[in-house]
Coordinates of C-alpha atoms in Angstrom, one line a residue:
X1 CA 73.6 104.2 25.6
X2 CA 73.1 102.7 22.2
X3 CA 71.8 99.4 23.7
X4 CA 69.6 101.3 26.1
X5 CA 68.0 103.3 23.3
X6 CA 67.4 100.1 21.3
X7 CA 65.7 98.4 24.2
X8 CA 63.6 101.5 25.0
X9 CA 62.5 101.7 21.3
X10 CA 61.6 98.0 21.1
X11 CA 59.4 98.3 24.2
X12 CA 57.7 101.5 23.2
X13 CA 53.9 100.9 23.2
X14 CA 53.5 102.8 20.0
X15 CA 55.7 100.3 18.2
X16 CA 58.6 100.9 15.8
X17 CA 59.9 100.5 12.3
X18 CA 63.3 99.0 11.9
X19 CA 65.8 100.2 9.3
X20 CA 68.6 97.7 8.7
X21 CA 71.8 98.3 6.7
X22 CA 74.4 95.7 5.8
X23 CA 74.6 92.0 5.0
X24 CA 74.0 89.7 8.0
X25 CA 76.7 87.0 8.7
X26 CA 75.1 83.6 9.5
X27 CA 78.0 81.1 9.2
X28 CA 78.6 78.8 12.2
X29 CA 82.2 79.4 13.4
X30 CA 84.5 79.2 16.4
X31 CA 85.0 76.5 18.9
X32 CA 81.6 77.0 20.3
X33 CA 80.0 76.7 16.9
X34 CA 78.2 80.0 17.2
X35 CA 76.0 81.2 14.3
X36 CA 76.8 84.7 13.0
X37 CA 79.9 85.2 15.1
X38 CA 81.7 87.0 12.3
X39 CA 79.8 90.1 13.2
X40 CA 79.0 91.2 16.8
X41 CA 77.9 94.4 18.5
X42 CA 77.9 94.8 22.3
X43 CA 78.4 91.0 22.6
X44 CA 75.5 90.1 20.5
X45 CA 75.7 88.7 17.0
X46 CA 74.3 90.8 14.2
X47 CA 72.2 87.7 13.3
X48 CA 70.6 87.5 16.8
X49 CA 70.0 91.3 17.0
X50 CA 68.4 91.4 13.5
X51 CA 66.0 88.5 14.2
X52 CA 65.0 90.1 17.5
X53 CA 64.5 93.6 16.1
X54 CA 62.7 92.5 12.9
X55 CA 60.3 90.1 14.6
X56 CA 59.2 92.9 17.0
X57 CA 58.9 95.6 14.3
X58 CA 55.7 96.8 12.7
X59 CA 57.7 96.9 9.5
X60 CA 61.3 96.8 8.4
X61 CA 63.2 98.7 5.7
X62 CA 66.2 96.8 4.4
X63 CA 68.4 99.6 3.1
X64 CA 71.1 98.9 0.5
X65 CA 71.8 95.8 -1.6
X66 CA 73.7 94.1 1.2
X67 CA 70.7 94.3 3.6
X68 CA 68.2 93.4 0.9
X69 CA 69.9 90.6 -1.0
X70 CA 73.3 90.0 0.5
X71 CA 75.2 92.2 -1.8
X72 CA 79.0 92.1 -2.0
X73 CA 79.2 90.3 1.4
X74 CA 77.3 87.4 -0.2
X75 CA 79.6 87.3 -3.3
X76 CA 81.4 83.9 -3.8
X77 CA 82.8 82.3 -1.9
X78 CA 80.8 84.1 0.9
X79 CA 82.8 82.7 3.8
X80 CA 80.5 84.4 6.4
X81 CA 77.3 83.1 4.7
X82 CA 76.0 86.6 4.6
X83 CA 72.3 87.0 3.7
X84 CA 69.7 89.7 3.3
X85 CA 67.0 90.5 5.9
X86 CA 64.2 88.5 4.2
X87 CA 66.4 85.4 4.1
X88 CA 67.3 85.7 7.7
X89 CA 63.7 86.5 8.9
X90 CA 61.4 84.9 6.3
X91 CA 57.8 86.1 6.4
X92 CA 58.5 89.4 8.1
X93 CA 57.0 92.6 6.5
X94 CA 60.2 93.9 4.8
X95 CA 60.5 96.7 2.3
X96 CA 63.6 96.4 0.2
X97 CA 65.4 99.6 -0.9
X98 CA 68.5 98.2 -2.7
X99 CA 71.4 100.0 -4.3
X100 CA 75.2 100.1 -3.9
X101 CA 75.1 102.7 -2.7
X102 CA 71.3 103.2 -2.3
X103 CA 69.8 106.6 -3.1
X104 CA 68.7 108.3 0.2
X105 CA 65.8 109.8 -1.8
X106 CA 64.3 106.2 -2.0
X107 CA 64.8 105.7 1.8
X108 CA 63.2 109.0 2.8
X109 CA 60.4 108.4 0.2
X110 CA 59.7 105.0 1.7
X111 CA 59.6 106.3 5.2
X112 CA 57.3 109.2 4.3
X113 CA 54.9 106.8 2.5
X114 CA 54.8 104.5 5.5
X115 CA 54.0 107.3 7.9
X116 CA 51.3 108.8 5.7
X117 CA 49.8 105.8 3.8
X118 CA 51.4 102.6 5.2
X119 CA 53.6 100.1 3.4
X120 CA 54.0 101.1 -0.3
X121 CA 53.1 98.8 -3.1
X122 CA 55.9 96.4 -3.7
X123 CA 57.2 94.4 -6.7
X124 CA 57.8 90.7 -6.6
X125 CA 61.1 91.1 -4.8
X126 CA 60.0 93.5 -2.2
X127 CA 60.9 96.9 -3.7
X128 CA 58.6 99.9 -3.8
X129 CA 57.1 100.3 -7.3
X130 CA 57.3 104.1 -7.0
X131 CA 61.1 103.9 -7.1
X132 CA 61.9 100.6 -8.8
X133 CA 59.0 100.2 -11.2
X134 CA 61.0 101.1 -14.3
X135 CA 64.3 99.9 -15.7
X136 CA 67.3 102.1 -15.8
X137 CA 67.3 101.6 -19.6
X138 CA 63.7 103.0 -20.0
X139 CA 64.8 106.4 -18.7
X140 CA 68.4 106.5 -19.9
X141 CA 69.4 109.6 -21.8
X142 CA 71.5 107.4 -24.1
X143 CA 68.4 105.3 -25.1
X144 CA 68.1 106.9 -28.6
X145 CA 71.6 105.7 -29.4
X146 CA 70.6 102.2 -28.3
X147 CA 67.6 102.2 -30.5
X148 CA 69.7 103.3 -33.5
X149 CA 72.3 100.6 -32.8
X150 CA 75.0 103.2 -31.8
X151 CA 77.3 101.6 -29.3
X152 CA 80.6 102.8 -27.9
X153 CA 83.3 100.3 -28.3
X154 CA 85.7 101.7 -25.7
X155 CA 85.6 104.3 -23.0
X156 CA 88.1 106.5 -24.7
X157 CA 86.4 106.5 -28.0
X158 CA 84.8 109.5 -29.7
X159 CA 81.5 107.6 -29.6
X160 CA 81.7 107.4 -25.8
X161 CA 82.3 111.1 -25.6
X162 CA 79.3 111.8 -27.8
X163 CA 77.1 109.9 -25.4
X164 CA 76.6 106.7 -27.4
X165 CA 75.1 103.6 -25.6
X166 CA 77.4 101.8 -23.2
X167 CA 75.8 98.3 -23.5
X168 CA 78.9 96.8 -25.2
X169 CA 81.0 98.2 -22.3
X170 CA 79.0 96.2 -19.7
X171 CA 75.9 98.4 -19.1
X172 CA 73.2 96.4 -17.2
X173 CA 70.5 99.1 -17.6
X174 CA 68.0 97.0 -19.5
X175 CA 67.8 94.4 -16.7
X176 CA 68.2 96.7 -13.7
X177 CA 65.3 98.4 -12.0
X178 CA 66.0 101.7 -10.2
X179 CA 65.2 105.4 -10.6
X180 CA 68.8 106.5 -11.0
X181 CA 68.3 108.4 -14.3
X182 CA 65.4 110.4 -13.0
X183 CA 66.3 111.1 -9.4
X184 CA 70.1 110.9 -9.7
X185 CA 72.5 111.0 -6.7
X186 CA 72.2 114.2 -4.7
X187 CA 69.8 115.0 -7.6
X188 CA 73.0 116.0 -9.6
X189 CA 74.4 113.0 -11.5
X190 CA 74.5 109.2 -11.9
X191 CA 76.9 106.6 -13.3
X192 CA 75.8 106.6 -17.0
X193 CA 75.6 110.3 -17.2
X194 CA 79.1 110.4 -15.8
X195 CA 80.3 108.0 -18.5
X196 CA 80.2 104.7 -16.7
X197 CA 77.9 101.7 -17.4
X198 CA 75.2 100.8 -15.0
X199 CA 76.5 97.8 -12.9
X200 CA 73.1 96.5 -11.8
X201 CA 73.7 97.2 -8.2
X202 CA 70.0 97.1 -7.2
X203 CA 69.4 93.6 -8.5
X204 CA 69.5 90.3 -6.5
X205 CA 72.7 88.4 -6.8
X206 CA 74.7 91.5 -7.6
X207 CA 78.3 90.8 -8.3
X208 CA 78.3 87.1 -9.2
X209 CA 74.7 85.8 -9.7
X210 CA 73.9 83.3 -12.4
X211 CA 71.2 85.6 -13.7
X212 CA 73.9 88.0 -15.0
X213 CA 75.8 85.3 -16.8
X214 CA 79.2 86.9 -16.2
X215 CA 81.1 89.3 -18.4
X216 CA 80.5 87.3 -21.6
X217 CA 76.8 88.2 -21.3
X218 CA 77.7 91.8 -21.8
X219 CA 79.1 91.0 -25.2
X220 CA 76.2 88.7 -26.3
X221 CA 74.3 89.3 -29.5
X222 CA 72.4 92.6 -29.0
X223 CA 69.8 91.9 -31.7
X224 CA 67.5 90.5 -29.0
X225 CA 67.0 94.1 -27.7

């Protein structure tokens, strides 16, 4: 029934918008040397299905950091050669809605914008400006402490309990773009408000990218900020 619904949707004369979740395995494996064989549904590789569906769609929403940029599946050593949608189907009209997990508000907002006004304005890595136009740091409730150079040195410290900045504890808010501080998850809470640093989950190369520079980066000289 799922395959039947997919085929009917893809042949609907009104067209369709695809929403894809999860990293896409592309590694060649097995005795037959099949590409993407690490992930199959109904006998078809996720790679083949993704290419077929995206190429026929009026637009595609890649939902979650795995679907947008590879995410944890693409972390080293990435044995399945997992990739995001734009790397698998280059040139296709794709809107990236990253996050690990992604906020459903951003997905619904993207869909509503598409239905009423078309594809939203995107940044240079395919994210809607409306949701990813400002850094987490810009709207963080701990920003005043950052500005005054007040940093918590440990999670159990009195400074951490007072809401001091978590930059020295690994917070990636200054280089992460998302609306977590203003929309929150379930409109109730988000990691920094709950006492945990932002981990940069909506950025490309999340987990082990060179642009993060590893843990040592988190303890670099803060005077540049």
